[in-house]
Short mmCIF file of N, CA, C and O in Angstrom, two decimals:
data_model
loop_
_atom_site.label_atom_id
_atom_site.label_comp_id
_atom_site.label_asym_id
_atom_site.label_seq_id
_atom_site.Cartn_x
_atom_site.Cartn_y
_atom_site.Cartn_z
N MET A 1 114.55 115.26 20.37
CA MET A 1 114.28 115.75 21.70
C MET A 1 114.15 114.57 22.66
O MET A 1 113.46 113.61 22.39
N ASN A 2 114.83 114.66 23.79
CA ASN A 2 114.81 113.58 24.77
C ASN A 2 113.80 113.86 25.87
O ASN A 2 113.48 115.01 26.16
N THR A 3 113.35 112.79 26.51
CA THR A 3 112.46 112.92 27.65
C THR A 3 113.25 113.42 28.85
O THR A 3 114.33 112.91 29.13
N PHE A 4 112.71 114.41 29.55
CA PHE A 4 113.40 114.96 30.71
C PHE A 4 113.31 114.01 31.89
O PHE A 4 112.22 113.51 32.22
N MET A 5 114.43 113.72 32.51
CA MET A 5 114.47 112.91 33.72
C MET A 5 115.19 113.73 34.79
O MET A 5 116.32 114.15 34.60
N ALA A 6 114.51 113.95 35.90
CA ALA A 6 115.10 114.72 36.99
C ALA A 6 116.24 113.94 37.62
O ALA A 6 116.21 112.72 37.71
N LYS A 7 117.24 114.68 38.07
CA LYS A 7 118.36 114.07 38.79
C LYS A 7 118.20 114.46 40.27
O LYS A 7 117.57 115.46 40.59
N PRO A 8 118.74 113.66 41.17
CA PRO A 8 118.58 113.97 42.59
C PRO A 8 119.04 115.39 42.97
O PRO A 8 118.49 115.99 43.89
N ALA A 9 119.99 115.94 42.26
CA ALA A 9 120.46 117.30 42.56
C ALA A 9 119.43 118.36 42.15
O ALA A 9 119.44 119.47 42.68
N ASP A 10 118.55 118.04 41.20
CA ASP A 10 117.53 118.99 40.73
C ASP A 10 116.34 119.11 41.68
O ASP A 10 115.57 120.06 41.58
N ILE A 11 116.17 118.15 42.57
CA ILE A 11 114.97 118.07 43.38
C ILE A 11 115.07 118.98 44.61
O ILE A 11 116.01 118.90 45.39
N VAL A 12 114.08 119.86 44.76
CA VAL A 12 113.97 120.73 45.93
C VAL A 12 112.71 120.32 46.68
O VAL A 12 111.63 120.28 46.10
N LYS A 13 112.85 120.00 47.96
CA LYS A 13 111.70 119.54 48.75
C LYS A 13 111.19 120.67 49.63
O LYS A 13 111.93 121.22 50.43
N ASN A 14 109.92 121.00 49.47
CA ASN A 14 109.26 122.03 50.27
C ASN A 14 108.36 121.36 51.30
O ASN A 14 108.10 120.16 51.23
N TRP A 15 107.86 122.13 52.24
CA TRP A 15 106.94 121.66 53.25
C TRP A 15 105.61 122.36 53.05
O TRP A 15 105.56 123.57 52.87
N TYR A 16 104.51 121.60 53.08
CA TYR A 16 103.17 122.16 52.92
C TYR A 16 102.27 121.70 54.06
O TYR A 16 102.39 120.58 54.54
N VAL A 17 101.35 122.58 54.47
CA VAL A 17 100.37 122.27 55.50
C VAL A 17 99.01 122.14 54.83
O VAL A 17 98.60 123.04 54.09
N LEU A 18 98.32 121.05 55.09
CA LEU A 18 96.95 120.85 54.61
C LEU A 18 96.04 120.82 55.82
O LEU A 18 96.27 120.05 56.75
N ASP A 19 95.01 121.65 55.81
CA ASP A 19 94.05 121.67 56.90
C ASP A 19 92.89 120.74 56.52
O ASP A 19 92.21 120.96 55.53
N ALA A 20 92.66 119.71 57.34
CA ALA A 20 91.65 118.70 57.03
C ALA A 20 90.27 119.06 57.52
O ALA A 20 89.32 118.32 57.29
N GLU A 21 90.13 120.19 58.17
CA GLU A 21 88.84 120.54 58.78
C GLU A 21 87.75 120.70 57.72
O GLU A 21 87.86 121.51 56.81
N GLY A 22 86.72 119.86 57.83
CA GLY A 22 85.58 119.92 56.91
C GLY A 22 85.83 119.30 55.54
O GLY A 22 84.93 119.28 54.71
N LYS A 23 87.00 118.75 55.29
CA LYS A 23 87.31 118.13 54.00
C LYS A 23 86.92 116.65 54.02
O LYS A 23 87.01 115.99 55.05
N ALA A 24 86.52 116.14 52.87
CA ALA A 24 86.22 114.71 52.75
C ALA A 24 87.52 113.93 52.80
O ALA A 24 88.53 114.36 52.24
N LEU A 25 87.50 112.78 53.45
CA LEU A 25 88.72 111.98 53.66
C LEU A 25 89.39 111.62 52.34
O LEU A 25 90.60 111.77 52.19
N GLY A 26 88.63 111.15 51.36
CA GLY A 26 89.21 110.73 50.09
C GLY A 26 89.81 111.87 49.30
O GLY A 26 90.88 111.75 48.71
N ARG A 27 89.15 113.02 49.30
CA ARG A 27 89.66 114.17 48.56
C ARG A 27 90.91 114.74 49.21
O ARG A 27 91.83 115.18 48.53
N LEU A 28 90.94 114.72 50.53
CA LEU A 28 92.13 115.14 51.26
C LEU A 28 93.29 114.20 50.95
O LEU A 28 94.41 114.64 50.69
N ALA A 29 93.02 112.90 50.94
CA ALA A 29 94.06 111.90 50.71
C ALA A 29 94.62 111.99 49.29
O ALA A 29 95.83 111.85 49.10
N THR A 30 93.77 112.24 48.30
CA THR A 30 94.27 112.34 46.93
C THR A 30 95.17 113.55 46.76
O THR A 30 96.21 113.48 46.10
N GLU A 31 94.80 114.65 47.38
CA GLU A 31 95.61 115.87 47.27
C GLU A 31 96.96 115.68 47.98
O GLU A 31 98.01 116.07 47.47
N ALA A 32 96.93 115.05 49.15
CA ALA A 32 98.16 114.79 49.90
C ALA A 32 99.07 113.83 49.13
O ALA A 32 100.28 114.04 49.04
N ALA A 33 98.49 112.78 48.55
CA ALA A 33 99.29 111.80 47.79
C ALA A 33 99.91 112.46 46.56
O ALA A 33 101.05 112.15 46.19
N ARG A 34 99.18 113.36 45.93
CA ARG A 34 99.68 114.07 44.75
C ARG A 34 100.91 114.92 45.11
O ARG A 34 101.90 114.93 44.38
N ILE A 35 100.85 115.61 46.24
CA ILE A 35 101.97 116.45 46.68
C ILE A 35 103.14 115.58 47.10
O ILE A 35 104.30 115.85 46.75
N LEU A 36 102.87 114.51 47.86
CA LEU A 36 103.94 113.61 48.31
C LEU A 36 104.67 112.98 47.14
O LEU A 36 105.89 112.81 47.16
N ARG A 37 103.93 112.61 46.13
CA ARG A 37 104.51 111.95 44.96
C ARG A 37 105.26 112.93 44.07
O ARG A 37 106.20 112.56 43.37
N GLY A 38 104.85 114.20 44.06
CA GLY A 38 105.52 115.20 43.25
C GLY A 38 104.86 115.46 41.92
O GLY A 38 105.44 116.09 41.04
N LYS A 39 103.62 115.02 41.77
CA LYS A 39 102.92 115.16 40.49
C LYS A 39 102.52 116.61 40.20
O LYS A 39 102.14 116.92 39.09
N HIS A 40 102.61 117.47 41.19
CA HIS A 40 102.27 118.87 40.99
C HIS A 40 103.45 119.67 40.44
O HIS A 40 103.31 120.83 40.11
N LYS A 41 104.60 119.03 40.30
CA LYS A 41 105.81 119.71 39.82
C LYS A 41 106.08 119.37 38.35
O LYS A 41 105.81 118.25 37.91
N PRO A 42 106.64 120.31 37.61
CA PRO A 42 106.97 120.01 36.21
C PRO A 42 108.13 119.03 36.05
O PRO A 42 108.30 118.45 34.99
N ILE A 43 108.92 118.81 37.12
CA ILE A 43 110.06 117.90 37.02
C ILE A 43 109.70 116.49 37.48
O ILE A 43 110.59 115.68 37.76
N PHE A 44 108.41 116.16 37.58
CA PHE A 44 107.99 114.83 38.06
C PHE A 44 108.65 113.73 37.24
O PHE A 44 108.64 113.74 36.01
N THR A 45 109.26 112.80 37.95
CA THR A 45 109.87 111.62 37.35
C THR A 45 109.35 110.41 38.11
O THR A 45 109.49 110.35 39.33
N PRO A 46 108.74 109.43 37.42
CA PRO A 46 108.07 108.32 38.12
C PRO A 46 108.96 107.48 39.02
O PRO A 46 108.50 107.00 40.05
N HIS A 47 110.23 107.31 38.67
CA HIS A 47 111.07 106.41 39.46
C HIS A 47 111.88 107.12 40.55
O HIS A 47 112.68 106.49 41.23
N LEU A 48 111.67 108.44 40.73
CA LEU A 48 112.37 109.19 41.77
C LEU A 48 111.36 109.83 42.73
O LEU A 48 110.23 110.10 42.36
N ASP A 49 111.83 110.10 43.93
CA ASP A 49 111.01 110.79 44.92
C ASP A 49 111.18 112.29 44.70
O ASP A 49 112.07 112.92 45.27
N THR A 50 110.32 112.88 43.88
CA THR A 50 110.39 114.31 43.57
C THR A 50 109.40 115.12 44.41
O THR A 50 109.30 116.33 44.23
N GLY A 51 108.68 114.47 45.30
CA GLY A 51 107.62 115.12 46.05
C GLY A 51 108.09 115.94 47.22
O GLY A 51 109.28 116.02 47.54
N ASP A 52 107.13 116.57 47.87
CA ASP A 52 107.38 117.45 49.00
C ASP A 52 106.86 116.81 50.28
O ASP A 52 106.17 115.80 50.26
N PHE A 53 107.20 117.44 51.42
CA PHE A 53 106.71 117.00 52.71
C PHE A 53 105.31 117.55 52.92
O PHE A 53 105.01 118.67 52.51
N VAL A 54 104.44 116.77 53.57
CA VAL A 54 103.06 117.18 53.82
C VAL A 54 102.75 117.04 55.30
O VAL A 54 102.99 116.00 55.90
N ILE A 55 102.22 118.12 55.87
CA ILE A 55 101.76 118.13 57.25
C ILE A 55 100.24 118.28 57.20
O ILE A 55 99.74 119.26 56.65
N ILE A 56 99.52 117.30 57.73
CA ILE A 56 98.06 117.38 57.77
C ILE A 56 97.64 117.67 59.21
O ILE A 56 97.99 116.93 60.13
N ILE A 57 96.93 118.78 59.38
CA ILE A 57 96.46 119.15 60.71
C ILE A 57 94.94 118.99 60.77
O ILE A 57 94.28 118.89 59.73
N ASN A 58 94.40 118.96 61.98
CA ASN A 58 92.96 118.79 62.22
C ASN A 58 92.42 117.49 61.64
O ASN A 58 91.32 117.46 61.07
N ALA A 59 93.16 116.40 61.77
CA ALA A 59 92.72 115.11 61.24
C ALA A 59 91.45 114.63 61.93
O ALA A 59 90.68 113.88 61.34
N GLU A 60 91.22 115.07 63.14
CA GLU A 60 90.01 114.65 63.87
C GLU A 60 88.75 115.29 63.30
O GLU A 60 87.65 114.83 63.56
N LYS A 61 88.90 116.33 62.48
CA LYS A 61 87.74 117.04 61.93
C LYS A 61 87.48 116.69 60.47
O LYS A 61 86.72 117.37 59.79
N VAL A 62 88.10 115.61 59.97
CA VAL A 62 87.86 115.17 58.60
C VAL A 62 86.47 114.54 58.51
O VAL A 62 85.94 114.04 59.50
N VAL A 63 85.87 114.60 57.33
CA VAL A 63 84.49 114.16 57.15
C VAL A 63 84.45 112.92 56.25
O VAL A 63 85.18 112.85 55.27
N LEU A 64 83.61 111.97 56.61
CA LEU A 64 83.31 110.84 55.72
C LEU A 64 81.89 111.04 55.22
O LEU A 64 80.97 111.22 56.01
N THR A 65 81.71 111.02 53.91
CA THR A 65 80.40 111.30 53.32
C THR A 65 79.52 110.06 53.35
O THR A 65 80.00 108.93 53.51
N GLY A 66 78.24 110.27 53.18
CA GLY A 66 77.29 109.16 53.16
C GLY A 66 77.22 108.48 54.52
O GLY A 66 77.32 109.12 55.56
N ASN A 67 77.07 107.17 54.51
CA ASN A 67 76.98 106.40 55.75
C ASN A 67 78.28 105.66 56.03
O ASN A 67 78.29 104.65 56.74
N LYS A 68 79.39 106.16 55.44
CA LYS A 68 80.67 105.47 55.60
C LYS A 68 81.14 105.44 57.04
O LYS A 68 81.84 104.51 57.44
N LEU A 69 80.79 106.43 57.81
CA LEU A 69 81.23 106.50 59.20
C LEU A 69 80.78 105.26 59.98
O LEU A 69 81.49 104.78 60.86
N ASN A 70 79.61 104.71 59.64
CA ASN A 70 79.09 103.55 60.35
C ASN A 70 79.29 102.23 59.60
O ASN A 70 79.27 101.17 60.20
N LYS A 71 79.47 102.29 58.28
CA LYS A 71 79.59 101.05 57.50
C LYS A 71 81.02 100.68 57.11
O LYS A 71 81.33 99.51 56.96
N LYS A 72 81.89 101.67 56.92
CA LYS A 72 83.27 101.39 56.51
C LYS A 72 84.03 100.80 57.69
O LYS A 72 83.87 101.25 58.82
N LYS A 73 84.84 99.77 57.42
CA LYS A 73 85.55 99.09 58.49
C LYS A 73 87.05 99.07 58.23
O LYS A 73 87.50 99.01 57.09
N TYR A 74 87.80 99.10 59.32
CA TYR A 74 89.25 99.02 59.28
C TYR A 74 89.64 97.64 59.82
O TYR A 74 89.23 97.26 60.91
N TYR A 75 90.38 96.87 59.01
CA TYR A 75 90.77 95.52 59.38
C TYR A 75 92.25 95.46 59.71
O TYR A 75 93.07 96.13 59.09
N ARG A 76 92.58 94.62 60.68
CA ARG A 76 93.98 94.31 60.97
C ARG A 76 94.04 92.85 61.42
O ARG A 76 93.04 92.31 61.89
N HIS A 77 95.21 92.23 61.26
CA HIS A 77 95.35 90.81 61.58
C HIS A 77 96.59 90.61 62.44
O HIS A 77 97.64 91.17 62.15
N SER A 78 96.47 89.80 63.47
CA SER A 78 97.57 89.57 64.40
C SER A 78 98.60 88.60 63.84
O SER A 78 99.72 88.53 64.34
N GLY A 79 98.23 87.84 62.83
CA GLY A 79 99.14 86.83 62.29
C GLY A 79 98.80 85.43 62.77
O GLY A 79 99.35 84.45 62.26
N TYR A 80 97.94 85.33 63.75
CA TYR A 80 97.53 84.04 64.28
C TYR A 80 96.19 83.62 63.66
O TYR A 80 95.41 84.48 63.24
N PRO A 81 95.90 82.31 63.61
CA PRO A 81 94.60 81.87 63.10
C PRO A 81 93.45 82.49 63.90
O PRO A 81 93.48 82.49 65.13
N GLY A 82 92.50 83.04 63.20
CA GLY A 82 91.37 83.69 63.84
C GLY A 82 91.70 85.04 64.44
O GLY A 82 90.94 85.58 65.23
N GLY A 83 92.84 85.59 64.06
CA GLY A 83 93.32 86.84 64.67
C GLY A 83 92.92 88.10 63.93
O GLY A 83 93.58 89.12 64.08
N ILE A 84 91.85 88.05 63.13
CA ILE A 84 91.43 89.26 62.41
C ILE A 84 90.58 90.12 63.34
O ILE A 84 89.75 89.63 64.10
N LYS A 85 90.85 91.41 63.31
CA LYS A 85 90.09 92.36 64.12
C LYS A 85 89.50 93.39 63.17
O LYS A 85 90.14 93.77 62.19
N GLU A 86 88.31 93.86 63.48
CA GLU A 86 87.71 94.90 62.66
C GLU A 86 87.22 96.03 63.56
O GLU A 86 86.79 95.80 64.69
N THR A 87 87.35 97.24 63.04
CA THR A 87 86.92 98.43 63.77
C THR A 87 86.12 99.30 62.82
O THR A 87 86.55 99.55 61.69
N VAL A 88 84.97 99.75 63.26
CA VAL A 88 84.14 100.65 62.46
C VAL A 88 84.81 102.03 62.48
O VAL A 88 85.41 102.42 63.47
N TYR A 89 84.71 102.76 61.38
CA TYR A 89 85.39 104.03 61.26
C TYR A 89 84.91 105.08 62.27
O TYR A 89 85.67 105.96 62.65
N SER A 90 83.68 104.99 62.74
CA SER A 90 83.23 105.94 63.76
C SER A 90 84.05 105.77 65.05
O SER A 90 84.45 106.74 65.68
N GLU A 91 84.35 104.52 65.39
CA GLU A 91 85.18 104.24 66.56
C GLU A 91 86.63 104.62 66.31
O GLU A 91 87.31 105.15 67.19
N LEU A 92 87.11 104.36 65.09
CA LEU A 92 88.48 104.69 64.74
C LEU A 92 88.71 106.20 64.75
O LEU A 92 89.75 106.67 65.21
N MET A 93 87.73 106.96 64.28
CA MET A 93 87.87 108.42 64.26
C MET A 93 87.86 109.00 65.67
O MET A 93 88.45 110.05 65.91
N GLU A 94 87.21 108.33 66.61
CA GLU A 94 87.23 108.78 67.99
C GLU A 94 88.56 108.49 68.67
O GLU A 94 89.08 109.32 69.41
N THR A 95 89.11 107.30 68.42
CA THR A 95 90.32 106.87 69.12
C THR A 95 91.60 107.28 68.41
O THR A 95 92.51 107.82 69.04
N LYS A 96 91.71 107.02 67.10
CA LYS A 96 92.93 107.30 66.35
C LYS A 96 92.61 107.96 65.02
O LYS A 96 92.70 107.32 63.96
N PRO A 97 92.24 109.23 65.00
CA PRO A 97 91.90 109.88 63.72
C PRO A 97 93.11 110.00 62.79
O PRO A 97 92.96 110.01 61.57
N THR A 98 94.32 110.05 63.35
CA THR A 98 95.50 110.16 62.50
C THR A 98 95.72 108.89 61.69
O THR A 98 96.16 108.94 60.55
N LEU A 99 95.39 107.73 62.27
CA LEU A 99 95.55 106.46 61.57
C LEU A 99 94.64 106.37 60.36
O LEU A 99 95.05 105.88 59.30
N ALA A 100 93.42 106.86 60.50
CA ALA A 100 92.47 106.82 59.38
C ALA A 100 92.99 107.65 58.20
O ALA A 100 92.91 107.22 57.05
N VAL A 101 93.54 108.82 58.49
CA VAL A 101 94.06 109.69 57.43
C VAL A 101 95.32 109.09 56.82
O VAL A 101 95.48 109.04 55.59
N GLU A 102 96.23 108.59 57.65
CA GLU A 102 97.47 107.97 57.15
C GLU A 102 97.16 106.79 56.25
O GLU A 102 97.77 106.62 55.20
N LYS A 103 96.23 105.94 56.66
CA LYS A 103 95.86 104.76 55.88
C LYS A 103 95.28 105.15 54.53
O LYS A 103 95.58 104.52 53.52
N ALA A 104 94.48 106.20 54.50
CA ALA A 104 93.88 106.66 53.25
C ALA A 104 94.94 107.19 52.28
O ALA A 104 94.91 106.89 51.08
N VAL A 105 95.91 107.93 52.80
CA VAL A 105 96.97 108.50 51.94
C VAL A 105 97.91 107.40 51.47
O VAL A 105 98.26 107.33 50.28
N LYS A 106 98.34 106.52 52.38
CA LYS A 106 99.28 105.45 52.01
C LYS A 106 98.68 104.50 50.98
O LYS A 106 99.40 103.93 50.16
N GLY A 107 97.37 104.33 51.01
CA GLY A 107 96.72 103.49 50.02
C GLY A 107 96.76 104.06 48.62
O GLY A 107 96.57 103.34 47.64
N MET A 108 97.02 105.35 48.50
CA MET A 108 97.09 106.01 47.19
C MET A 108 98.51 106.19 46.69
O MET A 108 98.73 106.77 45.63
N LEU A 109 99.48 105.70 47.44
CA LEU A 109 100.89 105.75 47.02
C LEU A 109 101.29 104.41 46.43
O LEU A 109 100.61 103.40 46.65
N PRO A 110 102.39 104.35 45.68
CA PRO A 110 102.85 103.07 45.14
C PRO A 110 103.14 102.08 46.26
O PRO A 110 103.64 102.46 47.32
N HIS A 111 102.82 100.82 46.03
CA HIS A 111 103.03 99.79 47.04
C HIS A 111 104.36 99.09 46.79
O HIS A 111 104.40 97.90 46.45
N ASN A 112 105.43 99.84 46.93
CA ASN A 112 106.77 99.29 46.73
C ASN A 112 107.76 100.09 47.58
O ASN A 112 107.35 100.88 48.44
N LYS A 113 109.04 99.91 47.35
CA LYS A 113 110.08 100.56 48.14
C LYS A 113 109.98 102.08 48.04
O LYS A 113 110.16 102.80 49.03
N LEU A 114 109.71 102.58 46.86
CA LEU A 114 109.58 104.02 46.65
C LEU A 114 108.38 104.57 47.42
O LEU A 114 108.46 105.63 48.05
N GLY A 115 107.27 103.86 47.41
CA GLY A 115 106.08 104.29 48.13
C GLY A 115 106.30 104.36 49.63
O GLY A 115 105.81 105.27 50.30
N ARG A 116 107.07 103.41 50.17
CA ARG A 116 107.37 103.43 51.60
C ARG A 116 108.26 104.61 51.95
O ARG A 116 108.10 105.23 53.01
N ALA A 117 109.19 104.95 51.07
CA ALA A 117 110.05 106.12 51.30
C ALA A 117 109.25 107.42 51.22
O ALA A 117 109.47 108.35 52.00
N ILE A 118 108.32 107.48 50.28
CA ILE A 118 107.48 108.67 50.13
C ILE A 118 106.57 108.84 51.35
O ILE A 118 106.34 109.95 51.82
N ALA A 119 106.04 107.74 51.88
CA ALA A 119 105.12 107.79 53.02
C ALA A 119 105.78 108.36 54.27
O ALA A 119 105.09 108.89 55.15
N LYS A 120 107.09 108.29 54.37
CA LYS A 120 107.80 108.83 55.53
C LYS A 120 107.76 110.35 55.57
O LYS A 120 108.05 110.96 56.59
N LYS A 121 107.39 110.97 54.45
CA LYS A 121 107.33 112.43 54.39
C LYS A 121 105.96 112.97 54.79
O LYS A 121 105.72 114.16 54.74
N LEU A 122 105.06 112.08 55.22
CA LEU A 122 103.72 112.47 55.65
C LEU A 122 103.69 112.59 57.16
O LEU A 122 104.09 111.68 57.88
N LYS A 123 103.23 113.73 57.66
CA LYS A 123 103.09 113.98 59.09
C LYS A 123 101.64 114.35 59.35
O LYS A 123 101.13 115.30 58.77
N VAL A 124 100.96 113.58 60.21
CA VAL A 124 99.54 113.80 60.48
C VAL A 124 99.35 114.10 61.96
O VAL A 124 99.88 113.39 62.82
N TYR A 125 98.55 115.14 62.25
CA TYR A 125 98.28 115.55 63.63
C TYR A 125 96.79 115.74 63.81
O TYR A 125 96.11 116.31 62.95
N ALA A 126 96.27 115.28 64.95
CA ALA A 126 94.83 115.36 65.22
C ALA A 126 94.37 116.79 65.45
O ALA A 126 93.30 117.18 65.02
N GLY A 127 95.18 117.58 66.12
CA GLY A 127 94.82 118.96 66.42
C GLY A 127 95.38 119.94 65.40
O GLY A 127 95.88 119.57 64.34
N SER A 128 95.31 121.23 65.76
CA SER A 128 95.77 122.26 64.82
C SER A 128 97.23 122.65 65.05
O SER A 128 97.78 123.47 64.31
N GLU A 129 97.88 122.06 66.03
CA GLU A 129 99.29 122.37 66.32
C GLU A 129 100.20 121.29 65.73
O GLU A 129 99.85 120.12 65.71
N HIS A 130 101.38 121.72 65.25
CA HIS A 130 102.39 120.78 64.77
C HIS A 130 103.78 121.30 65.13
O HIS A 130 103.97 122.51 65.25
N PRO A 131 104.77 120.41 65.30
CA PRO A 131 106.10 120.83 65.73
C PRO A 131 107.06 121.15 64.58
O PRO A 131 108.27 121.10 64.78
N HIS A 132 106.55 121.48 63.41
CA HIS A 132 107.42 121.68 62.25
C HIS A 132 107.51 123.14 61.82
O HIS A 132 107.66 123.43 60.63
N ALA A 133 107.41 124.06 62.75
CA ALA A 133 107.49 125.48 62.42
C ALA A 133 108.86 125.87 61.89
O ALA A 133 108.99 126.79 61.08
N ALA A 134 109.92 125.17 62.32
CA ALA A 134 111.27 125.49 61.88
C ALA A 134 111.47 125.23 60.38
O ALA A 134 112.33 125.84 59.75
N GLN A 135 110.65 124.35 59.80
CA GLN A 135 110.76 124.06 58.36
C GLN A 135 110.04 125.11 57.51
O GLN A 135 110.07 125.03 56.29
N GLN A 136 109.37 126.05 58.13
CA GLN A 136 108.63 127.12 57.47
C GLN A 136 107.67 126.57 56.41
O GLN A 136 107.77 126.89 55.22
N PRO A 137 106.71 125.75 56.84
CA PRO A 137 105.77 125.17 55.87
C PRO A 137 104.81 126.23 55.33
O PRO A 137 104.45 127.18 56.03
N ARG A 138 104.44 126.04 54.07
CA ARG A 138 103.47 126.93 53.43
C ARG A 138 102.10 126.27 53.45
O ARG A 138 102.00 125.05 53.38
N VAL A 139 101.06 127.09 53.51
CA VAL A 139 99.70 126.56 53.46
C VAL A 139 99.39 126.21 52.01
O VAL A 139 99.63 127.00 51.10
N TRP A 140 98.90 124.99 51.80
CA TRP A 140 98.58 124.52 50.44
C TRP A 140 97.28 125.13 49.96
O TRP A 140 96.27 125.08 50.65
N GLU A 141 97.31 125.71 48.76
CA GLU A 141 96.10 126.27 48.16
C GLU A 141 95.35 125.14 47.48
O GLU A 141 95.85 124.53 46.54
N TRP A 142 94.14 124.86 47.94
CA TRP A 142 93.35 123.75 47.43
C TRP A 142 92.92 124.00 46.00
O TRP A 142 92.52 125.09 45.63
N GLN A 143 92.98 122.96 45.19
CA GLN A 143 92.58 123.05 43.80
C GLN A 143 91.36 122.17 43.54
O GLN A 143 91.14 121.70 42.43
N LEU A 144 90.58 121.91 44.57
CA LEU A 144 89.40 121.05 44.43
C LEU A 144 88.20 121.85 44.04
O LEU A 144 88.02 122.96 44.35
#
């Protein structure tokens, strides 16, 4: 018996909507990364993009547990000496809640060419509206 390896012709990509309202950031990110990667499908193949598209709505209503909202920091660097900037997550959630969710999900994907291709299938919106109605996305049933 041989190990099953999916071929690009076997892969069917669906669209799913995840509602982030009241969900913990890490738990939302793990579920989104699992769907993006394709681990929820029986045809999962590690070296292929077998995953589906994910639309995350209500990113502004995601929850950080404990005191992470005030202690967790987001770092970025300009490339120049002394060019490191830090932002507390409470400020980041006020200004760019979509960035916080995207960063959490991308951190759970492979850090290579395949991971960058998979990350392009993630769409995050701060409010409850999204422009992907034509793709007929299904609401994801949470398994948490």
